[in-house]
PDB file of C-alpha atoms in Angstrom:
ATOM      1  CA  MET X  10      -0.001 -23.401  11.452  1.00 44.00           C
ATOM      2  CA  LYS X  11      -3.142 -21.578  12.495  1.00 52.00           C
ATOM      3  CA  ALA X  12      -4.295 -18.492  10.597  1.00 59.00           C
ATOM      4  CA  ILE X  13      -3.284 -16.195  13.445  1.00 59.00           C
ATOM      5  CA  THR X  14       0.218 -17.644  13.372  1.00 62.00           C
ATOM      6  CA  ARG X  15       0.450 -17.117   9.626  1.00 68.00           C
ATOM      7  CA  LEU X  16      -0.464 -13.510  10.403  1.00 71.00           C
ATOM      8  CA  SER X  17       2.349 -13.281  12.955  1.00 74.00           C
ATOM      9  CA  ILE X  18       4.812 -14.774  10.445  1.00 73.00           C
ATOM     10  CA  MET X  19       3.680 -12.219   7.885  1.00 74.00           C
ATOM     11  CA  MET X  20       4.162  -9.478  10.465  1.00 80.00           C
ATOM     12  CA  LEU X  21       7.703 -10.645  11.187  1.00 80.00           C
ATOM     13  CA  CYS X  22       8.407 -10.806   7.453  1.00 77.00           C
ATOM     14  CA  LEU X  23       7.183  -7.239   7.087  1.00 79.00           C
ATOM     15  CA  LEU X  24       9.405  -6.003   9.896  1.00 84.00           C
ATOM     16  CA  LEU X  25      12.473  -7.747   8.539  1.00 80.00           C
ATOM     17  CA  ALA X  26      11.822  -6.908   4.899  1.00 77.00           C
ATOM     18  CA  ALA X  27      11.180  -3.237   5.706  1.00 80.00           C
ATOM     19  CA  CYS X  28      14.444  -3.090   7.621  1.00 80.00           C
ATOM     20  CA  GLY X  29      16.219  -4.539   4.613  1.00 74.00           C
ATOM     21  CA  SER X  30      14.991  -1.741   2.361  1.00 68.00           C
ATOM     22  CA  LYS X  31      17.336   1.069   1.431  1.00 51.00           C
ATOM     23  CA  LYS X  32      17.358   3.679   4.179  1.00 49.00           C
ATOM     24  CA  HIS X  33      17.460   7.390   3.613  1.00 42.00           C
ATOM     25  CA  ALA X  34      18.481  10.081   6.033  1.00 39.00           C
ATOM     26  CA  VAL X  35      16.020  12.447   7.631  1.00 40.00           C
ATOM     27  CA  SER X  36      17.352  15.732   8.939  1.00 36.00           C
ATOM     28  CA  SER X  37      17.813  15.675  12.690  1.00 36.00           C
ATOM     29  CA  SER X  38      16.316  19.143  12.816  1.00 32.00           C
ATOM     30  CA  THR X  39      12.994  17.916  11.447  1.00 34.00           C
ATOM     31  CA  THR X  40      10.116  19.025  13.651  1.00 33.00           C
ATOM     32  CA  VAL X  41       7.817  16.202  14.741  1.00 38.00           C
ATOM     33  CA  PRO X  42       4.216  17.434  14.552  1.00 36.00           C
ATOM     34  CA  GLY X  43       1.790  16.778  17.350  1.00 40.00           C
ATOM     35  CA  GLU X  44       4.377  15.456  19.769  1.00 40.00           C
ATOM     36  CA  THR X  45       3.019  14.381  23.145  1.00 39.00           C
ATOM     37  CA  THR X  46       5.107  14.336  26.298  1.00 39.00           C
ATOM     38  CA  ILE X  47       4.933  11.606  28.915  1.00 39.00           C
ATOM     39  CA  THR X  48       6.574  12.640  32.177  1.00 36.00           C
ATOM     40  CA  THR X  49       9.172  10.141  33.380  1.00 38.00           C
ATOM     41  CA  SER X  50      12.480  10.378  35.208  1.00 37.00           C
ATOM     42  CA  PRO X  51      14.436  13.666  35.469  1.00 36.00           C
ATOM     43  CA  THR X  52      16.419  14.531  32.374  1.00 37.00           C
ATOM     44  CA  THR X  53      19.347  16.729  31.571  1.00 36.00           C
ATOM     45  CA  ALA X  54      19.227  19.777  29.335  1.00 35.00           C
ATOM     46  CA  ASP X  55      19.849  17.710  26.212  1.00 39.00           C
ATOM     47  CA  ASN X  56      16.813  15.541  26.995  1.00 39.00           C
ATOM     48  CA  GLN X  57      18.865  12.507  28.018  1.00 42.00           C
ATOM     49  CA  PRO X  58      18.193  10.637  31.267  1.00 41.00           C
ATOM     50  CA  ALA X  59      20.079  11.985  34.274  1.00 41.00           C
ATOM     51  CA  ASP X  60      21.602   8.512  34.740  1.00 45.00           C
ATOM     52  CA  ALA X  61      22.513   7.276  31.258  1.00 43.00           C
ATOM     53  CA  SER X  62      23.533   3.835  32.537  1.00 43.00           C
ATOM     54  CA  LYS X  63      19.994   3.160  33.734  1.00 47.00           C
ATOM     55  CA  GLN X  64      18.710   3.827  30.237  1.00 51.00           C
ATOM     56  CA  GLU X  65      20.402   0.608  29.085  1.00 53.00           C
ATOM     57  CA  GLU X  66      18.049  -1.284  31.388  1.00 63.00           C
ATOM     58  CA  THR X  67      14.894   0.569  30.372  1.00 90.00           C
ATOM     59  CA  CYS X  68      11.896  -1.687  29.767  1.00 95.00           C
ATOM     60  CA  ILE X  69       8.871  -0.340  27.903  1.00 95.00           C
ATOM     61  CA  THR X  70       5.477  -1.907  27.240  1.00 96.00           C
ATOM     62  CA  ALA X  71       2.599  -0.762  25.053  1.00 96.00           C
ATOM     63  CA  LYS X  72      -0.741  -1.919  23.733  1.00 96.00           C
ATOM     64  CA  VAL X  73      -0.739  -2.628  19.993  1.00 95.00           C
ATOM     65  CA  ARG X  74      -3.400  -2.456  17.317  1.00 94.00           C
ATOM     66  CA  MET X  75      -2.212  -4.024  14.081  1.00 89.00           C
ATOM     67  CA  GLU X  76      -3.993  -3.646  10.742  1.00 89.00           C
ATOM     68  CA  LEU X  77      -2.721  -5.822   7.909  1.00 85.00           C
ATOM     69  CA  SER X  78      -3.996  -5.406   4.355  1.00 84.00           C
ATOM     70  CA  SER X  79      -3.264  -6.494   0.791  1.00 80.00           C
ATOM     71  CA  GLY X  80      -5.275  -6.385  -2.416  1.00 78.00           C
ATOM     72  CA  GLY X  81      -8.289  -4.751  -0.819  1.00 79.00           C
ATOM     73  CA  ARG X  82      -8.549  -7.359   1.932  1.00 81.00           C
ATOM     74  CA  GLY X  83      -7.501  -6.787   5.501  1.00 81.00           C
ATOM     75  CA  THR X  84      -7.632  -7.910   9.085  1.00 83.00           C
ATOM     76  CA  THR X  85      -7.082  -6.313  12.490  1.00 86.00           C
ATOM     77  CA  VAL X  86      -5.644  -7.845  15.632  1.00 87.00           C
ATOM     78  CA  GLY X  87      -4.651  -6.543  19.048  1.00 91.00           C
ATOM     79  CA  GLY X  88      -1.672  -7.300  21.200  1.00 92.00           C
ATOM     80  CA  THR X  89       1.152  -6.101  23.389  1.00 95.00           C
ATOM     81  CA  LEU X  90       4.634  -4.832  22.596  1.00 96.00           C
ATOM     82  CA  ARG X  91       7.337  -5.364  25.227  1.00 97.00           C
ATOM     83  CA  MET X  92      10.907  -4.168  24.868  1.00 96.00           C
ATOM     84  CA  LYS X  93      14.052  -4.172  26.937  1.00 96.00           C
ATOM     85  CA  ARG X  94      16.636  -1.959  25.306  1.00 93.00           C
ATOM     86  CA  ASN X  95      19.546  -3.855  23.717  1.00 94.00           C
ATOM     87  CA  ASP X  96      18.057  -7.139  24.910  1.00 96.00           C
ATOM     88  CA  VAL X  97      14.661  -8.164  23.527  1.00 97.00           C
ATOM     89  CA  ILE X  98      11.597  -7.113  21.550  1.00 97.00           C
ATOM     90  CA  GLN X  99       8.403  -9.131  22.011  1.00 96.00           C
ATOM     91  CA  LEU X 100       5.164  -8.720  20.070  1.00 94.00           C
ATOM     92  CA  SER X 101       2.241 -10.748  21.407  1.00 92.00           C
ATOM     93  CA  LEU X 102      -0.955 -11.191  19.387  1.00 89.00           C
ATOM     94  CA  VAL X 103      -4.229 -11.820  21.184  1.00 87.00           C
ATOM     95  CA  THR X 104      -7.829 -12.702  20.382  1.00 79.00           C
ATOM     96  CA  PHE X 105     -10.914 -11.656  22.333  1.00 74.00           C
ATOM     97  CA  GLY X 106      -8.681  -9.086  24.022  1.00 71.00           C
ATOM     98  CA  VAL X 107      -7.142 -11.545  26.493  1.00 77.00           C
ATOM     99  CA  LEU X 108      -6.002 -14.817  24.897  1.00 84.00           C
ATOM    100  CA  GLU X 109      -2.442 -14.792  23.564  1.00 86.00           C
ATOM    101  CA  VAL X 110      -2.317 -16.965  20.476  1.00 86.00           C
ATOM    102  CA  ALA X 111       1.031 -16.040  18.924  1.00 87.00           C
ATOM    103  CA  ARG X 112       4.260 -14.329  19.876  1.00 91.00           C
ATOM    104  CA  ILE X 113       7.173 -12.851  17.949  1.00 92.00           C
ATOM    105  CA  GLU X 114      10.387 -12.591  19.962  1.00 95.00           C
ATOM    106  CA  MET X 115      13.579 -10.936  18.721  1.00 95.00           C
ATOM    107  CA  THR X 116      16.871 -10.801  20.615  1.00 97.00           C
ATOM    108  CA  PRO X 117      20.435 -10.009  19.466  1.00 96.00           C
ATOM    109  CA  ASP X 118      20.968 -13.749  18.909  1.00 96.00           C
ATOM    110  CA  TYR X 119      17.737 -15.013  17.321  1.00 94.00           C
ATOM    111  CA  PHE X 120      14.176 -14.382  16.225  1.00 92.00           C
ATOM    112  CA  MET X 121      11.307 -16.699  17.096  1.00 92.00           C
ATOM    113  CA  VAL X 122       7.647 -17.091  16.156  1.00 88.00           C
ATOM    114  CA  VAL X 123       5.486 -19.091  18.581  1.00 89.00           C
ATOM    115  CA  ASP X 124       2.095 -20.561  17.698  1.00 85.00           C
ATOM    116  CA  LYS X 125       0.577 -20.955  21.135  1.00 87.00           C
ATOM    117  CA  MET X 126      -2.612 -22.550  19.884  1.00 83.00           C
ATOM    118  CA  GLY X 127      -0.879 -25.139  17.711  1.00 83.00           C
ATOM    119  CA  ARG X 128       2.069 -25.490  20.116  1.00 87.00           C
ATOM    120  CA  GLN X 129       4.653 -24.985  17.395  1.00 86.00           C
ATOM    121  CA  TYR X 130       7.496 -22.535  16.994  1.00 88.00           C
ATOM    122  CA  VAL X 131      10.114 -21.333  14.520  1.00 89.00           C
ATOM    123  CA  LYS X 132      13.477 -20.175  15.855  1.00 92.00           C
ATOM    124  CA  ALA X 133      16.535 -19.080  13.886  1.00 90.00           C
ATOM    125  CA  SER X 134      19.502 -16.742  13.944  1.00 91.00           C
ATOM    126  CA  TYR X 135      19.498 -13.766  11.590  1.00 89.00           C
ATOM    127  CA  GLY X 136      22.502 -15.226   9.825  1.00 88.00           C
ATOM    128  CA  ASP X 137      20.505 -18.347   8.946  1.00 84.00           C
ATOM    129  CA  VAL X 138      18.407 -16.293   6.527  1.00 78.00           C
ATOM    130  CA  SER X 139      20.347 -15.219   3.444  1.00 76.00           C
ATOM    131  CA  PHE X 140      18.170 -12.161   2.796  1.00 74.00           C
ATOM    132  CA  LEU X 141      18.790 -10.834   6.280  1.00 79.00           C
ATOM    133  CA  ARG X 142      22.472 -11.713   6.190  1.00 81.00           C
ATOM    134  CA  ASN X 143      22.966  -9.975   2.841  1.00 81.00           C
ATOM    135  CA  SER X 144      21.015  -6.911   3.978  1.00 81.00           C
ATOM    136  CA  ASP X 145      22.836  -6.641   7.319  1.00 83.00           C
ATOM    137  CA  VAL X 146      19.506  -6.820   9.168  1.00 86.00           C
ATOM    138  CA  ASP X 147      19.685  -7.825  12.805  1.00 90.00           C
ATOM    139  CA  PHE X 148      18.069  -7.122  16.147  1.00 93.00           C
ATOM    140  CA  TYR X 149      19.639  -3.689  16.457  1.00 91.00           C
ATOM    141  CA  THR X 150      18.334  -2.630  13.048  1.00 87.00           C
ATOM    142  CA  ILE X 151      14.783  -3.345  14.181  1.00 89.00           C
ATOM    143  CA  GLN X 152      15.338  -1.802  17.600  1.00 90.00           C
ATOM    144  CA  THR X 153      16.300   1.469  15.909  1.00 86.00           C
ATOM    145  CA  PHE X 154      12.774   1.909  14.589  1.00 87.00           C
ATOM    146  CA  PHE X 155      10.976   1.319  17.863  1.00 90.00           C
ATOM    147  CA  TRP X 156      13.397   3.313  20.020  1.00 87.00           C
ATOM    148  CA  ASP X 157      14.093   6.025  17.412  1.00 70.00           C
ATOM    149  CA  GLU X 158      17.816   5.761  18.097  1.00 60.00           C
ATOM    150  CA  GLN X 159      18.672   7.425  14.773  1.00 59.00           C
ATOM    151  CA  THR X 160      16.840   9.944  12.630  1.00 55.00           C
ATOM    152  CA  TYR X 161      16.305   7.541   9.740  1.00 59.00           C
ATOM    153  CA  ASN X 162      13.271   6.224   7.911  1.00 62.00           C
ATOM    154  CA  TYR X 163      13.473   3.311   5.540  1.00 66.00           C
ATOM    155  CA  SER X 164      11.673   3.322   2.200  1.00 74.00           C
ATOM    156  CA  GLY X 165       9.129   0.847   3.519  1.00 82.00           C
ATOM    157  CA  TRP X 166       8.756   2.021   7.101  1.00 87.00           C
ATOM    158  CA  GLU X 167       7.327   5.382   8.129  1.00 89.00           C
ATOM    159  CA  ARG X 168       7.065   6.447  11.784  1.00 90.00           C
ATOM    160  CA  THR X 169       4.803   9.221  13.093  1.00 89.00           C
ATOM    161  CA  ASP X 170       3.098  10.546  16.248  1.00 91.00           C
ATOM    162  CA  PHE X 171       6.105  10.556  18.554  1.00 90.00           C
ATOM    163  CA  VAL X 172       5.927  10.671  22.347  1.00 90.00           C
ATOM    164  CA  SER X 173       8.683  11.365  24.858  1.00 89.00           C
ATOM    165  CA  LEU X 174       9.399   8.486  27.209  1.00 89.00           C
ATOM    166  CA  ALA X 175      12.579   7.405  29.018  1.00 81.00           C
ATOM    167  CA  GLY X 176      14.461  10.334  27.521  1.00 82.00           C
ATOM    168  CA  ARG X 177      13.700   9.369  23.930  1.00 84.00           C
ATOM    169  CA  ASN X 178      11.163  10.263  21.266  1.00 85.00           C
ATOM    170  CA  LEU X 179       9.294   7.040  20.526  1.00 91.00           C
ATOM    171  CA  PRO X 180       7.024   6.659  17.474  1.00 91.00           C
ATOM    172  CA  THR X 181       3.516   5.417  18.268  1.00 94.00           C
ATOM    173  CA  LYS X 182       2.425   4.834  14.677  1.00 94.00           C
ATOM    174  CA  HIS X 183       4.317   2.617  12.255  1.00 92.00           C
ATOM    175  CA  HIS X 184       3.267   2.420   8.601  1.00 91.00           C
ATOM    176  CA  ILE X 185       5.005  -0.476   6.847  1.00 90.00           C
ATOM    177  CA  THR X 186       4.687  -1.198   3.118  1.00 87.00           C
ATOM    178  CA  ILE X 187       6.317  -3.993   1.154  1.00 82.00           C
ATOM    179  CA  PRO X 188       5.997  -4.150  -2.670  1.00 79.00           C
ATOM    180  CA  ASN X 189       4.229  -7.302  -3.806  1.00 74.00           C
ATOM    181  CA  GLY X 190       3.382  -6.877  -7.483  1.00 77.00           C
ATOM    182  CA  SER X 191      -0.044  -5.291  -7.925  1.00 80.00           C
ATOM    183  CA  LYS X 192      -0.953  -6.066  -4.308  1.00 80.00           C
ATOM    184  CA  PRO X 193       1.455  -4.315  -1.931  1.00 83.00           C
ATOM    185  CA  ILE X 194       1.320  -5.596   1.635  1.00 83.00           C
ATOM    186  CA  LYS X 195       0.704  -2.960   4.259  1.00 87.00           C
ATOM    187  CA  ALA X 196       0.740  -3.030   8.040  1.00 89.00           C
ATOM    188  CA  ASP X 197      -0.206  -0.230  10.402  1.00 93.00           C
ATOM    189  CA  LEU X 198       0.902  -0.585  14.012  1.00 93.00           C
ATOM    190  CA  THR X 199      -0.614   1.822  16.514  1.00 97.00           C
ATOM    191  CA  LEU X 200       0.875   1.889  20.010  1.00 97.00           C
ATOM    192  CA  SER X 201      -0.955   3.182  23.077  1.00 97.00           C
ATOM    193  CA  ASN X 202      -0.530   3.159  26.857  1.00 96.00           C
ATOM    194  CA  LEU X 203       3.259   3.334  26.604  1.00 95.00           C
ATOM    195  CA  ARG X 204       4.900   3.001  29.998  1.00 94.00           C
ATOM    196  CA  ILE X 205       8.057   1.906  31.748  1.00 95.00           C
ATOM    197  CA  ASP X 206       7.470  -1.624  33.039  1.00 94.00           C
ATOM    198  CA  SER X 207       9.976  -4.389  33.787  1.00 94.00           C
ATOM    199  CA  GLU X 208       7.557  -6.948  35.243  1.00 92.00           C
ATOM    200  CA  TRP X 209       7.431  -9.403  32.350  1.00 95.00           C
ATOM    201  CA  GLU X 210       9.221 -12.504  31.079  1.00 93.00           C
ATOM    202  CA  LYS X 211      12.278 -11.385  29.109  1.00 95.00           C
ATOM    203  CA  ARG X 212      12.717 -14.762  27.389  1.00 96.00           C
ATOM    204  CA  THR X 213       9.901 -17.013  26.279  1.00 94.00           C
ATOM    205  CA  GLN X 214      10.069 -20.389  27.983  1.00 93.00           C
ATOM    206  CA  LEU X 215       8.393 -23.218  26.058  1.00 94.00           C
ATOM    207  CA  SER X 216       7.440 -26.572  27.481  1.00 93.00           C
ATOM    208  CA  ALA X 217       8.244 -29.928  25.893  1.00 94.00           C
ATOM    209  CA  ARG X 218       4.749 -29.918  24.381  1.00 94.00           C
ATOM    210  CA  TYR X 219       5.918 -27.415  21.762  1.00 94.00           C
ATOM    211  CA  THR X 220       7.362 -28.669  18.475  1.00 91.00           C
ATOM    212  CA  GLU X 221       9.997 -26.775  16.502  1.00 91.00           C
ATOM    213  CA  VAL X 222       9.174 -26.496  12.805  1.00 84.00           C
ATOM    214  CA  SER X 223      11.319 -25.597   9.804  1.00 83.00           C
ATOM    215  CA  VAL X 224      12.281 -22.029   8.996  1.00 78.00           C
ATOM    216  CA  ASP X 225      11.718 -22.801   5.297  1.00 77.00           C
ATOM    217  CA  GLU X 226       8.170 -21.441   5.331  1.00 73.00           C
ATOM    218  CA  LEU X 227       9.359 -18.202   6.860  1.00 66.00           C
ATOM    219  CA  LEU X 228      12.204 -18.008   4.352  1.00 66.00           C
ATOM    220  CA  SER X 229       9.882 -18.434   1.385  1.00 67.00           C
ATOM    221  CA  ARG X 230       7.555 -15.709   2.633  1.00 61.00           C
ATOM    222  CA  ILE X 231      10.464 -13.303   3.089  1.00 59.00           C
ATOM    223  CA  MET X 232      11.656 -14.017  -0.450  1.00 59.00           C
ATOM    224  CA  GLU X 233       8.144 -13.505  -1.841  1.00 60.00           C
ATOM    225  CA  LEU X 234       7.837 -10.164  -0.075  1.00 54.00           C
ATOM    226  CA  THR X 235      11.185  -8.861  -1.312  1.00 50.00           C
ATOM    227  CA  ARG X 236      11.121  -9.865  -4.976  1.00 54.00           C
TER     228      ARG X 236
END
C-alpha cells in the first residue's frame, strides 16, 4: 500500500488500540476550560435538543488536522471527519488540500480502510480481530469519544477544547498515545469548522477496480501497538 494508506492504517490502529486501553472515570462535574458555544437548534433546560428523536439522525462534519509522531519523527496530514450518530464515522485523508487518498470508515457492523490511490481496501468486522473482540471494542466505543456520550477518558486518549453542538459537548482536540517500547506512538487530531451537515455519502461505494486485501497486515500492526 502507499505511504499515505499505511498512515491511515496506523491511525485506525491508534483509535482501536486506545479504545482498548483501560478506561477510568472522570467526574461529571468536571469543568471544561475554554469551552466555546456553537449556536444550533433550540435546547431544553438540561441542554438536550428539544426533539430528542432528531438527535439520533444528527450528522456532523469537521475539518481535521492530524499529527502523527514516534521516536522524534513525525508527519502531518489534513482531512475531513464525517459522522452520523449511531450509524457511521468516516475519516478522509487528503493531500494538497483537495485530493482524497485514503479513507477510514467505521459502522456498527465493520471497519474499512480504503487506499484510493492504490485502489485497494481492507474490510472486516470487529469480531474478526481477536484484540478488539477480547477488549469489547466496537463502533459504539469509538463513537463515545467523538460524541462525548459519557464522561470517560481512556488511559491512551485525552480529549480537550470542547464545543457545544447539537446539544452535546464535543471535543475538538484528541491526544492519543500508544506505548511502543522506547518510541511511543502519538497522534494529535485537531477538529475545526464543526457543523451539522447531512449532505455526504453515508456508505463508501467502491467500484470493481478496487481489490480487497488481507486484514493480516492490520492485525499485526494492532498487536505491535498493544504489546
